[in-house]
mmCIF file of C-alpha atoms in Angstrom:
data_model
loop_
_atom_site.group_PDB
_atom_site.id
_atom_site.type_symbol
_atom_site.label_atom_id
_atom_site.label_comp_id
_atom_site.label_asym_id
_atom_site.label_seq_id
_atom_site.Cartn_x
_atom_site.Cartn_y
_atom_site.Cartn_z
ATOM 1 C CA LYS A 1 15.735 -21.854 30.307
ATOM 2 C CA ASN A 2 13.352 -19.026 29.486
ATOM 3 C CA GLN A 3 14.570 -15.707 30.785
ATOM 4 C CA VAL A 4 10.986 -14.668 31.538
ATOM 5 C CA GLU A 5 9.222 -17.208 33.731
ATOM 6 C CA GLN A 6 5.513 -17.067 34.436
ATOM 7 C CA SER A 7 3.516 -18.904 37.076
ATOM 8 C CA PRO A 8 1.261 -20.652 37.424
ATOM 9 C CA GLN A 9 1.186 -22.245 34.000
ATOM 10 C CA SER A 10 -2.606 -22.521 34.245
ATOM 11 C CA LEU A 11 -5.276 -21.460 36.704
ATOM 12 C CA ILE A 12 -8.991 -22.076 37.166
ATOM 13 C CA ILE A 13 -11.048 -19.744 39.354
ATOM 14 C CA LEU A 14 -14.712 -19.065 40.013
ATOM 15 C CA GLU A 15 -16.363 -15.985 38.615
ATOM 16 C CA GLY A 16 -16.135 -13.064 41.014
ATOM 17 C CA LYS A 17 -12.935 -14.266 42.667
ATOM 18 C CA ASN A 18 -9.589 -12.500 42.549
ATOM 19 C CA CYS A 19 -6.333 -13.960 41.286
ATOM 20 C CA THR A 20 -2.678 -13.025 40.932
ATOM 21 C CA LEU A 21 -0.341 -14.045 38.140
ATOM 22 C CA GLN A 22 3.427 -13.940 38.555
ATOM 23 C CA CYS A 23 6.286 -13.030 36.238
ATOM 24 C CA ASN A 24 9.969 -13.382 37.153
ATOM 25 C CA TYR A 25 12.654 -12.276 34.749
ATOM 26 C CA THR A 26 16.430 -12.500 34.542
ATOM 27 C CA VAL A 27 17.054 -10.456 31.384
ATOM 28 C CA SER A 28 18.881 -7.150 31.640
ATOM 29 C CA PRO A 29 19.344 -4.228 31.262
ATOM 30 C CA PHE A 30 15.662 -3.757 31.999
ATOM 31 C CA SER A 31 13.745 -1.051 30.177
ATOM 32 C CA ASN A 32 10.085 -1.891 30.705
ATOM 33 C CA LEU A 33 7.661 -4.749 31.287
ATOM 34 C CA ARG A 34 4.324 -5.144 29.616
ATOM 35 C CA TRP A 35 1.400 -7.481 30.278
ATOM 36 C CA TYR A 36 -0.663 -8.717 27.350
ATOM 37 C CA LYS A 37 -3.991 -10.583 27.258
ATOM 38 C CA GLN A 38 -4.452 -13.128 24.495
ATOM 39 C CA ASP A 39 -7.874 -14.630 23.845
ATOM 40 C CA THR A 40 -7.920 -18.072 22.224
ATOM 41 C CA GLY A 41 -7.256 -17.821 18.496
ATOM 42 C CA ARG A 42 -6.617 -14.077 18.668
ATOM 43 C CA GLY A 43 -3.597 -11.805 18.875
ATOM 44 C CA PRO A 44 -2.313 -10.410 22.192
ATOM 45 C CA VAL A 45 -3.639 -7.066 23.424
ATOM 46 C CA SER A 46 -1.602 -4.798 25.713
ATOM 47 C CA LEU A 47 -2.981 -4.326 29.243
ATOM 48 C CA THR A 48 -0.289 -2.316 31.044
ATOM 49 C CA ILE A 49 3.307 -1.179 30.768
ATOM 50 C CA MET A 50 5.615 -0.813 33.763
ATOM 51 C CA THR A 51 8.837 1.198 33.650
ATOM 52 C CA PHE A 52 11.733 0.937 36.077
ATOM 53 C CA SER A 53 10.445 3.666 38.371
ATOM 54 C CA GLU A 54 6.854 2.416 38.596
ATOM 55 C CA ASN A 55 5.664 0.074 41.344
ATOM 56 C CA THR A 56 1.972 -0.195 40.604
ATOM 57 C CA LYS A 57 -0.296 0.562 37.681
ATOM 58 C CA SER A 58 -3.992 -0.160 37.249
ATOM 59 C CA ASN A 59 -6.187 -0.622 34.213
ATOM 60 C CA GLY A 60 -9.745 -1.197 35.369
ATOM 61 C CA ARG A 61 -9.871 -4.525 37.220
ATOM 62 C CA TYR A 62 -6.242 -5.256 36.298
ATOM 63 C CA THR A 63 -3.429 -4.083 38.584
ATOM 64 C CA ALA A 64 0.204 -4.722 37.732
ATOM 65 C CA THR A 65 3.075 -4.427 40.187
ATOM 66 C CA LEU A 66 6.810 -4.327 39.585
ATOM 67 C CA ASP A 67 9.774 -4.882 41.888
ATOM 68 C CA ALA A 68 12.811 -4.088 39.770
ATOM 69 C CA ASP A 69 15.177 -5.082 42.594
ATOM 70 C CA THR A 70 13.907 -8.662 42.761
ATOM 71 C CA LYS A 71 12.955 -8.683 39.064
ATOM 72 C CA GLN A 72 9.400 -9.703 39.747
ATOM 73 C CA SER A 73 6.069 -8.504 38.432
ATOM 74 C CA SER A 74 2.529 -9.556 39.166
ATOM 75 C CA LEU A 75 -0.838 -9.032 37.538
ATOM 76 C CA HIS A 76 -3.798 -8.971 39.897
ATOM 77 C CA ILE A 77 -7.286 -9.441 38.516
ATOM 78 C CA THR A 78 -10.137 -8.312 40.733
ATOM 79 C CA ALA A 79 -13.722 -9.629 40.626
ATOM 80 C CA SER A 80 -13.013 -11.948 37.723
ATOM 81 C CA GLN A 81 -15.457 -12.300 34.838
ATOM 82 C CA LEU A 82 -15.955 -15.078 32.308
ATOM 83 C CA SER A 83 -14.434 -12.794 29.670
ATOM 84 C CA ASP A 84 -11.167 -12.780 31.621
ATOM 85 C CA SER A 85 -10.564 -16.347 30.436
ATOM 86 C CA ALA A 86 -7.447 -16.004 28.297
ATOM 87 C CA SER A 87 -3.681 -16.379 28.287
ATOM 88 C CA TYR A 88 -1.771 -13.594 30.048
ATOM 89 C CA ILE A 89 1.703 -12.946 28.705
ATOM 90 C CA CYS A 90 4.505 -11.040 30.398
ATOM 91 C CA VAL A 91 6.958 -9.308 28.048
ATOM 92 C CA VAL A 92 10.219 -7.710 29.129
ATOM 93 C CA HIS A 93 11.936 -5.092 27.012
ATOM 94 C CA ILE A 94 15.682 -4.713 27.284
ATOM 95 C CA LEU A 95 18.130 -2.378 25.602
ATOM 96 C CA THR A 96 21.001 -4.153 23.878
ATOM 97 C CA GLY A 97 23.948 -2.976 21.830
ATOM 98 C CA GLY A 98 22.002 -3.994 18.754
ATOM 99 C CA GLY A 99 18.886 -2.077 19.770
ATOM 100 C CA ASN A 100 15.656 -3.050 21.457
ATOM 101 C CA LYS A 101 14.741 -6.634 22.286
ATOM 102 C CA LEU A 102 11.554 -8.141 23.653
ATOM 103 C CA THR A 103 11.546 -11.412 25.582
ATOM 104 C CA PHE A 104 8.162 -13.092 25.929
ATOM 105 C CA GLY A 105 7.055 -15.346 28.761
ATOM 106 C CA THR A 106 5.154 -18.536 27.985
ATOM 107 C CA GLY A 107 1.971 -17.181 29.517
ATOM 108 C CA THR A 108 -0.507 -18.168 32.217
ATOM 109 C CA GLN A 109 -3.688 -19.756 30.937
ATOM 110 C CA LEU A 110 -6.595 -18.466 33.056
ATOM 111 C CA LYS A 111 -10.039 -20.016 33.004
ATOM 112 C CA VAL A 112 -12.922 -18.378 34.846
ATOM 113 C CA GLU A 113 -15.869 -20.654 35.577
ATOM 114 C CA LEU A 114 -19.396 -20.160 36.878
ATOM 115 C CA ASP B 1 -11.536 1.107 12.156
ATOM 116 C CA GLY B 2 -7.730 0.899 12.350
ATOM 117 C CA GLY B 3 -5.946 -2.357 12.918
ATOM 118 C CA ILE B 4 -3.918 -5.243 11.552
ATOM 119 C CA THR B 5 -5.412 -7.816 9.237
ATOM 120 C CA GLN B 6 -3.849 -11.219 8.763
ATOM 121 C CA SER B 7 -4.993 -13.684 6.165
ATOM 122 C CA PRO B 8 -5.823 -16.431 5.780
ATOM 123 C CA LYS B 9 -6.834 -17.492 9.286
ATOM 124 C CA TYR B 10 -5.992 -21.130 8.509
ATOM 125 C CA LEU B 11 -3.472 -22.369 5.960
ATOM 126 C CA PHE B 12 -2.307 -25.811 4.939
ATOM 127 C CA ARG B 13 1.026 -26.551 3.320
ATOM 128 C CA LYS B 14 2.133 -29.579 1.378
ATOM 129 C CA GLU B 15 5.642 -30.930 1.686
ATOM 130 C CA GLY B 16 8.116 -28.926 -0.405
ATOM 131 C CA GLN B 17 5.724 -26.062 -0.941
ATOM 132 C CA ASN B 18 6.231 -22.376 -0.202
ATOM 133 C CA VAL B 19 3.305 -20.474 1.303
ATOM 134 C CA THR B 20 2.831 -16.760 1.915
ATOM 135 C CA LEU B 21 1.032 -15.233 4.895
ATOM 136 C CA SER B 22 -0.467 -11.805 4.448
ATOM 137 C CA CYS B 23 -0.270 -8.934 6.942
ATOM 138 C CA GLU B 24 -1.779 -5.507 6.293
ATOM 139 C CA GLN B 25 -2.037 -2.556 8.709
ATOM 140 C CA ASN B 26 -3.825 0.788 8.404
ATOM 141 C CA LEU B 27 -2.377 2.279 11.603
ATOM 142 C CA ASN B 28 0.305 4.240 9.729
ATOM 143 C CA HIS B 29 2.961 2.428 11.766
ATOM 144 C CA ASP B 30 6.556 2.354 10.578
ATOM 145 C CA ALA B 31 7.619 -0.852 12.322
ATOM 146 C CA MET B 32 6.233 -4.304 11.614
ATOM 147 C CA TYR B 33 7.053 -7.733 12.998
ATOM 148 C CA TRP B 34 6.446 -11.432 12.481
ATOM 149 C CA TYR B 35 6.325 -13.846 15.392
ATOM 150 C CA ARG B 36 5.859 -17.563 15.716
ATOM 151 C CA GLN B 37 3.904 -18.998 18.660
ATOM 152 C CA ASP B 38 4.241 -22.651 19.651
ATOM 153 C CA PRO B 39 2.517 -24.417 22.569
ATOM 154 C CA GLY B 40 4.428 -23.998 25.811
ATOM 155 C CA GLN B 41 6.803 -21.410 24.336
ATOM 156 C CA GLY B 42 6.894 -17.654 24.318
ATOM 157 C CA LEU B 43 6.512 -15.731 21.084
ATOM 158 C CA ARG B 44 9.682 -15.847 18.996
ATOM 159 C CA LEU B 45 10.673 -13.133 16.559
ATOM 160 C CA ILE B 46 11.131 -14.200 12.939
ATOM 161 C CA TYR B 47 11.674 -10.912 11.090
ATOM 162 C CA TYR B 48 11.080 -7.245 11.701
ATOM 163 C CA SER B 49 11.055 -4.108 9.603
ATOM 164 C CA GLN B 50 11.732 -0.572 10.737
ATOM 165 C CA ILE B 51 10.775 1.098 7.488
ATOM 166 C CA VAL B 52 9.815 0.409 3.877
ATOM 167 C CA ASN B 53 12.394 -1.582 1.910
ATOM 168 C CA ASP B 54 14.282 -2.499 5.077
ATOM 169 C CA PHE B 55 13.971 -5.612 7.233
ATOM 170 C CA GLN B 56 16.129 -7.523 9.684
ATOM 171 C CA LYS B 57 16.339 -11.130 10.807
ATOM 172 C CA GLY B 58 14.969 -12.001 14.205
ATOM 173 C CA ASP B 59 15.892 -14.954 16.385
ATOM 174 C CA ILE B 60 14.483 -17.710 14.145
ATOM 175 C CA ALA B 61 14.672 -16.407 10.549
ATOM 176 C CA GLU B 62 15.924 -19.615 8.914
ATOM 177 C CA GLY B 63 13.408 -20.995 6.447
ATOM 178 C CA TYR B 64 11.450 -17.745 6.224
ATOM 179 C CA SER B 65 11.568 -14.678 3.985
ATOM 180 C CA VAL B 66 9.804 -11.310 4.006
ATOM 181 C CA SER B 67 9.402 -8.174 1.917
ATOM 182 C CA ARG B 68 8.382 -4.616 2.776
ATOM 183 C CA GLU B 69 7.529 -2.891 -0.494
ATOM 184 C CA LYS B 70 4.730 -0.829 1.057
ATOM 185 C CA LYS B 71 4.370 0.695 4.499
ATOM 186 C CA GLU B 72 1.059 -1.073 5.014
ATOM 187 C CA SER B 73 2.143 -4.575 4.020
ATOM 188 C CA PHE B 74 4.652 -7.085 5.417
ATOM 189 C CA PRO B 75 4.070 -10.557 3.921
ATOM 190 C CA LEU B 76 5.861 -13.598 5.299
ATOM 191 C CA THR B 77 6.839 -16.551 3.110
ATOM 192 C CA VAL B 78 7.360 -19.907 4.769
ATOM 193 C CA THR B 79 9.709 -21.768 2.472
ATOM 194 C CA SER B 80 10.237 -25.485 2.032
ATOM 195 C CA ALA B 81 13.478 -25.054 3.964
ATOM 196 C CA GLN B 82 11.465 -24.563 7.158
ATOM 197 C CA LYS B 83 11.219 -28.159 8.340
ATOM 198 C CA ASN B 84 8.796 -27.585 11.188
ATOM 199 C CA PRO B 85 6.401 -24.883 9.982
ATOM 200 C CA THR B 86 3.320 -25.945 11.937
ATOM 201 C CA ALA B 87 2.606 -23.046 14.298
ATOM 202 C CA PHE B 88 0.479 -19.977 14.972
ATOM 203 C CA TYR B 89 1.960 -16.954 13.192
ATOM 204 C CA LEU B 90 1.366 -13.449 14.514
ATOM 205 C CA CYS B 91 2.040 -10.176 12.755
ATOM 206 C CA ALA B 92 2.416 -6.969 14.749
ATOM 207 C CA SER B 93 3.117 -3.305 14.180
ATOM 208 C CA SER B 94 4.202 -0.330 16.260
ATOM 209 C CA ILE B 95 4.773 3.372 15.724
ATOM 210 C CA SER B 96 8.522 2.775 15.829
ATOM 211 C CA LEU B 97 11.039 0.205 17.053
ATOM 212 C CA GLU B 98 11.346 2.010 20.402
ATOM 213 C CA GLY B 99 10.510 -0.463 23.144
ATOM 214 C CA HIS B 100 8.057 1.731 25.039
ATOM 215 C CA GLN B 101 5.745 1.736 22.032
ATOM 216 C CA PRO B 102 3.097 -0.991 22.294
ATOM 217 C CA GLN B 103 2.903 -3.577 19.572
ATOM 218 C CA HIS B 104 -0.507 -4.091 18.015
ATOM 219 C CA PHE B 105 -1.131 -7.658 16.912
ATOM 220 C CA GLY B 106 -3.260 -9.225 14.226
ATOM 221 C CA ASP B 107 -5.403 -12.268 14.955
ATOM 222 C CA GLY B 108 -2.898 -14.711 13.527
ATOM 223 C CA THR B 109 -2.637 -17.382 10.872
ATOM 224 C CA ARG B 110 -2.547 -21.026 11.889
ATOM 225 C CA LEU B 111 -0.339 -23.004 9.513
ATOM 226 C CA SER B 112 -0.506 -26.795 9.334
ATOM 227 C CA ILE B 113 1.242 -29.437 7.261
ATOM 228 C CA LEU B 114 -0.828 -31.770 5.101
#
């Protein structure tokens, strides 16, 4: 079982609509959580990073939230555009005895249609 | 324009053959990484390097080898021992191994078996 679960697995929305992607994690001890956007056939690009003390962070039309108590994060996309069609990956960073470790979610595949 | 360049974009391997994937960065980053991405799975770490002439195994290193002779370059060899090499391979770099540093990804190499 993946220690970083994302939902939904895929999502189709109309251009201009809003949507929210979810990320639940069980890994610990938590250090930070980052959301990446990956276009088809390209490498992931970082959107936001959330540390333990942060609840909300925005990057343009993207707003990430974090509840470290329930170990949940969300990524809200406002006024979606066709270019938002991509996979959105949640990545949790933990500190282990052996150093840093990143655990990647499987991603939510978003398609924005006219 | 700084970034990470992976080549080739597509690669085909015959049975029993070793192939090498190239990764070059001009971001002056110390740390570099190789990941494997399979459908329905999160990115999995193959190898990483903190500094020139040093590299460590990740979670799925069997059947792979790397070298780090130059700061800018971190080639990955997929050996014949890797029985299921078909995947999308991503190279990344960061300023250091510290988890709050974002990883910058290349655009990947898709490896297939002939």
